[in-house]
């Protein structure tokens, strides 16, 4: 820190004077002490989550808390799970979410650290006298020693402690927003996974009915062929139809198993807990559309993404202030130097600072200024993206509801009537087996498409509700990173969730 050449000799050791202790006390007073709470608080986040998605969150930090959570989950698993139940279990039991909570501890520790002044620094040295060749005298050959002590503290570190703490507090607010966003992401993923299980269960039920019916039809056709009433082509067509139905049934069973495991991963369940049950059919789309007025205003007002971007701008502005304040003198060491020479103790002030000769730290100021301007532009861009996302989600939801209602009220009854009529004509031997099989295939296809349209509707609704609650879906979020709580696979018809979440277009 401070380097001074020493030449005086010391005679005998004497205790250091009391002003050393006084100097230490003065430095401690200058440096100050931190008064920031070291325990992160989840209560504000809990309030936000309850207001936005009507669910409870809990940070499980001990055995007792985990036991209480396990009891709550067990009660929910005793009955068929509703979508809200699955979301609640995930928020209480997902370990990745519990890991995200630790970001609060990291950010809170950063606040505490920023509020502390750098520790005082101590330098000490001792030099030993020695004879200088043949010219040494009795006075110089005694090996006399001298002692030098230096104490110092970065004065600017204490002076700008409040500014650094303010930046850290802003970043702590950002951490709380990121945790809230992660909670909402998990809730949306779990609800979507729940509807995926329901759609898979419904598709499995349909596939099982088809497999049983086609197998019965094949057995009946076999008897007709054995009696000589139909040609072999009709028998082969019915056999092929029955074989396809069996393969589709196996695929549907696999989809149910995979979708359940995806939901298990999100809910953090394993062992005997995975034997839960749910209603095997997706809820029908409502006959009347949901209220879709003033959505943009609601999304902007509730947006966590915008709040996060706003806090980012505030933090950038505060960093720019620190960069400007410390531009020429980034550090200033103040302290004292104590020396024992010629048998006497001497003390005096000491100062150390960087000389801005080659680097005026202008680059740091320019960088902070550019970061601030970039944050401002990203904020406005994000607001535009949120409005666009709301309008797109609103259209997807309206289209998905119309498709589901149309299939439910028009297409499915129509296909059923066609099969009935073709069956009557087939019984009267007015049409052949190919025509009957075609009618049945079209009815099956309509049933599958209806299940898919129902899933599209519920996926679109989850997406829109997530945006209105304040969080952009992962595909459109421009701020921060979103943790992946579990892998997702394809849906009953082989489409991805990303495609289906956009109404299947």
mmCIF file of N, CA, C and O in Angstrom, residues 210 214 238 241 411-412 414-426 431-447:
data_model
loop_
_atom_site.group_PDB
_atom_site.id
_atom_site.type_symbol
_atom_site.label_atom_id
_atom_site.label_comp_id
_atom_site.label_asym_id
_atom_site.label_seq_id
_atom_site.Cartn_x
_atom_site.Cartn_y
_atom_site.Cartn_z
ATOM 1 N N UNK A 210 -62.015 -48.185 -30.066
ATOM 2 C CA UNK A 210 -61.841 -48.495 -31.485
ATOM 3 C C UNK A 210 -61.231 -49.881 -31.662
ATOM 4 O O UNK A 210 -61.663 -50.668 -32.522
ATOM 5 N N UNK A 214 -63.112 -52.769 -33.658
ATOM 6 C CA UNK A 214 -62.551 -53.307 -34.897
ATOM 7 C C UNK A 214 -62.212 -54.786 -34.758
ATOM 8 O O UNK A 214 -62.336 -55.555 -35.723
ATOM 9 N N UNK A 238 -60.718 -55.575 -43.336
ATOM 10 C CA UNK A 238 -61.121 -55.500 -41.931
ATOM 11 C C UNK A 238 -59.988 -55.930 -41.006
ATOM 12 O O UNK A 238 -59.784 -55.336 -39.947
ATOM 13 N N UNK A 241 -57.589 -53.036 -40.802
ATOM 14 C CA UNK A 241 -58.161 -51.993 -39.965
ATOM 15 C C UNK A 241 -58.015 -52.350 -38.491
ATOM 16 O O UNK A 241 -57.671 -51.502 -37.656
ATOM 17 N N UNK A 411 -69.256 -31.592 -36.134
ATOM 18 C CA UNK A 411 -68.526 -32.636 -36.847
ATOM 19 C C UNK A 411 -68.766 -34.018 -36.242
ATOM 20 O O UNK A 411 -69.073 -34.978 -36.968
ATOM 21 N N UNK A 412 -68.620 -34.148 -34.922
ATOM 22 C CA UNK A 412 -68.780 -35.460 -34.291
ATOM 23 C C UNK A 412 -70.187 -36.022 -34.494
ATOM 24 O O UNK A 412 -70.335 -37.205 -34.880
ATOM 25 N N UNK A 414 -72.188 -35.350 -36.890
ATOM 26 C CA UNK A 414 -72.322 -35.631 -38.316
ATOM 27 C C UNK A 414 -71.625 -36.931 -38.687
ATOM 28 O O UNK A 414 -72.197 -37.768 -39.426
ATOM 29 N N UNK A 415 -70.418 -37.121 -38.199
ATOM 30 C CA UNK A 415 -69.694 -38.352 -38.509
ATOM 31 C C UNK A 415 -70.398 -39.580 -37.936
ATOM 32 O O UNK A 415 -70.419 -40.650 -38.553
ATOM 33 N N UNK A 416 -70.979 -39.427 -36.784
ATOM 34 C CA UNK A 416 -71.722 -40.550 -36.190
ATOM 35 C C UNK A 416 -72.928 -40.915 -37.053
ATOM 36 O O UNK A 416 -73.188 -42.098 -37.307
ATOM 37 N N UNK A 417 -73.651 -39.910 -37.524
ATOM 38 C CA UNK A 417 -74.813 -40.171 -38.379
ATOM 39 C C UNK A 417 -74.401 -40.835 -39.679
ATOM 40 O O UNK A 417 -75.100 -41.731 -40.189
ATOM 41 N N UNK A 418 -73.258 -40.394 -40.216
ATOM 42 C CA UNK A 418 -72.792 -41.009 -41.464
ATOM 43 C C UNK A 418 -72.482 -42.485 -41.259
ATOM 44 O O UNK A 418 -72.846 -43.336 -42.080
ATOM 45 N N UNK A 419 -71.814 -42.820 -40.177
ATOM 46 C CA UNK A 419 -71.487 -44.221 -39.909
ATOM 47 C C UNK A 419 -72.756 -45.042 -39.738
ATOM 48 O O UNK A 419 -72.863 -46.176 -40.240
ATOM 49 N N UNK A 420 -73.742 -44.480 -39.041
ATOM 50 C CA UNK A 420 -75.004 -45.199 -38.846
ATOM 51 C C UNK A 420 -75.662 -45.483 -40.187
ATOM 52 O O UNK A 420 -76.133 -46.606 -40.468
ATOM 53 N N UNK A 421 -75.684 -44.466 -41.063
ATOM 54 C CA UNK A 421 -76.324 -44.641 -42.364
ATOM 55 C C UNK A 421 -75.565 -45.644 -43.231
ATOM 56 O O UNK A 421 -76.174 -46.496 -43.896
ATOM 57 N N UNK A 422 -74.227 -45.551 -43.217
ATOM 58 C CA UNK A 422 -73.434 -46.497 -44.004
ATOM 59 C C UNK A 422 -73.580 -47.902 -43.463
ATOM 60 O O UNK A 422 -73.644 -48.887 -44.222
ATOM 61 N N UNK A 423 -73.691 -48.027 -42.144
ATOM 62 C CA UNK A 423 -73.874 -49.335 -41.540
ATOM 63 C C UNK A 423 -75.195 -49.948 -41.987
ATOM 64 O O UNK A 423 -75.271 -51.160 -42.297
ATOM 65 N N UNK A 424 -76.246 -49.130 -42.063
ATOM 66 C CA UNK A 424 -77.537 -49.629 -42.540
ATOM 67 C C UNK A 424 -77.444 -50.088 -43.992
ATOM 68 O O UNK A 424 -77.996 -51.145 -44.367
ATOM 69 N N UNK A 425 -76.761 -49.298 -44.807
ATOM 70 C CA UNK A 425 -76.607 -49.689 -46.209
ATOM 71 C C UNK A 425 -75.745 -50.940 -46.334
ATOM 72 O O UNK A 425 -75.991 -51.799 -47.206
ATOM 73 N N UNK A 426 -74.730 -51.040 -45.466
ATOM 74 C CA UNK A 426 -73.887 -52.229 -45.496
ATOM 75 C C UNK A 426 -74.688 -53.467 -45.100
ATOM 76 O O UNK A 426 -74.555 -54.538 -45.720
ATOM 77 N N UNK A 431 -73.716 -51.274 -49.925
ATOM 78 C CA UNK A 431 -72.336 -50.832 -50.017
ATOM 79 C C UNK A 431 -71.437 -51.938 -49.492
ATOM 80 O O UNK A 431 -71.872 -52.809 -48.715
ATOM 81 N N UNK A 432 -70.171 -51.881 -49.914
ATOM 82 C CA UNK A 432 -69.243 -52.910 -49.495
ATOM 83 C C UNK A 432 -68.473 -52.506 -48.253
ATOM 84 O O UNK A 432 -68.638 -51.420 -47.681
ATOM 85 N N UNK A 433 -67.586 -53.430 -47.856
ATOM 86 C CA UNK A 433 -66.770 -53.195 -46.665
ATOM 87 C C UNK A 433 -65.886 -51.963 -46.779
ATOM 88 O O UNK A 433 -65.739 -51.205 -45.803
ATOM 89 N N UNK A 434 -65.258 -51.698 -47.924
ATOM 90 C CA UNK A 434 -64.402 -50.497 -48.007
ATOM 91 C C UNK A 434 -65.145 -49.215 -47.668
ATOM 92 O O UNK A 434 -64.596 -48.347 -46.999
ATOM 93 N N UNK A 435 -66.367 -49.104 -48.124
ATOM 94 C CA UNK A 435 -67.128 -47.880 -47.831
ATOM 95 C C UNK A 435 -67.422 -47.764 -46.349
ATOM 96 O O UNK A 435 -67.360 -46.673 -45.770
ATOM 97 N N UNK A 436 -67.739 -48.871 -45.709
ATOM 98 C CA UNK A 436 -68.007 -48.854 -44.273
ATOM 99 C C UNK A 436 -66.747 -48.527 -43.485
ATOM 100 O O UNK A 436 -66.780 -47.727 -42.534
ATOM 101 N N UNK A 437 -65.617 -49.118 -43.886
ATOM 102 C CA UNK A 437 -64.365 -48.846 -43.187
ATOM 103 C C UNK A 437 -63.956 -47.388 -43.341
ATOM 104 O O UNK A 437 -63.439 -46.774 -42.400
ATOM 105 N N UNK A 438 -64.186 -46.830 -44.539
ATOM 106 C CA UNK A 438 -63.864 -45.427 -44.748
ATOM 107 C C UNK A 438 -64.673 -44.531 -43.819
ATOM 108 O O UNK A 438 -64.141 -43.581 -43.231
ATOM 109 N N UNK A 439 -65.953 -44.820 -43.684
ATOM 110 C CA UNK A 439 -66.804 -44.018 -42.804
ATOM 111 C C UNK A 439 -66.333 -44.118 -41.357
ATOM 112 O O UNK A 439 -66.300 -43.119 -40.621
ATOM 113 N N UNK A 440 -65.928 -45.319 -40.935
ATOM 114 C CA UNK A 440 -65.454 -45.487 -39.561
ATOM 115 C C UNK A 440 -64.119 -44.767 -39.348
ATOM 116 O O UNK A 440 -63.882 -44.163 -38.293
ATOM 117 N N UNK A 441 -63.242 -44.841 -40.352
ATOM 118 C CA UNK A 441 -61.962 -44.153 -40.232
ATOM 119 C C UNK A 441 -62.159 -42.645 -40.117
ATOM 120 O O UNK A 441 -61.469 -41.967 -39.347
ATOM 121 N N UNK A 442 -63.087 -42.127 -40.884
ATOM 122 C CA UNK A 442 -63.368 -40.695 -40.805
ATOM 123 C C UNK A 442 -63.952 -40.309 -39.453
ATOM 124 O O UNK A 442 -63.642 -39.243 -38.912
ATOM 125 N N UNK A 443 -64.788 -41.180 -38.888
ATOM 126 C CA UNK A 443 -65.317 -40.906 -37.552
ATOM 127 C C UNK A 443 -64.209 -40.929 -36.514
ATOM 128 O O UNK A 443 -64.142 -40.068 -35.631
ATOM 129 N N UNK A 444 -63.289 -41.886 -36.627
ATOM 130 C CA UNK A 444 -62.166 -41.966 -35.695
ATOM 131 C C UNK A 444 -61.276 -40.738 -35.832
ATOM 132 O O UNK A 444 -60.842 -40.141 -34.839
ATOM 133 N N UNK A 445 -61.013 -40.352 -37.083
ATOM 134 C CA UNK A 445 -60.192 -39.167 -37.305
ATOM 135 C C UNK A 445 -60.822 -37.928 -36.706
ATOM 136 O O UNK A 445 -60.130 -37.076 -36.129
ATOM 137 N N UNK A 446 -62.144 -37.804 -36.823
ATOM 138 C CA UNK A 446 -62.830 -36.659 -36.231
ATOM 139 C C UNK A 446 -62.720 -36.680 -34.711
ATOM 140 O O UNK A 446 -62.546 -35.628 -34.073
ATOM 141 N N UNK A 447 -62.802 -37.886 -34.116
ATOM 142 C CA UNK A 447 -62.659 -37.990 -32.669
ATOM 143 C C UNK A 447 -61.279 -37.575 -32.199
ATOM 144 O O UNK A 447 -61.125 -36.846 -31.208
#
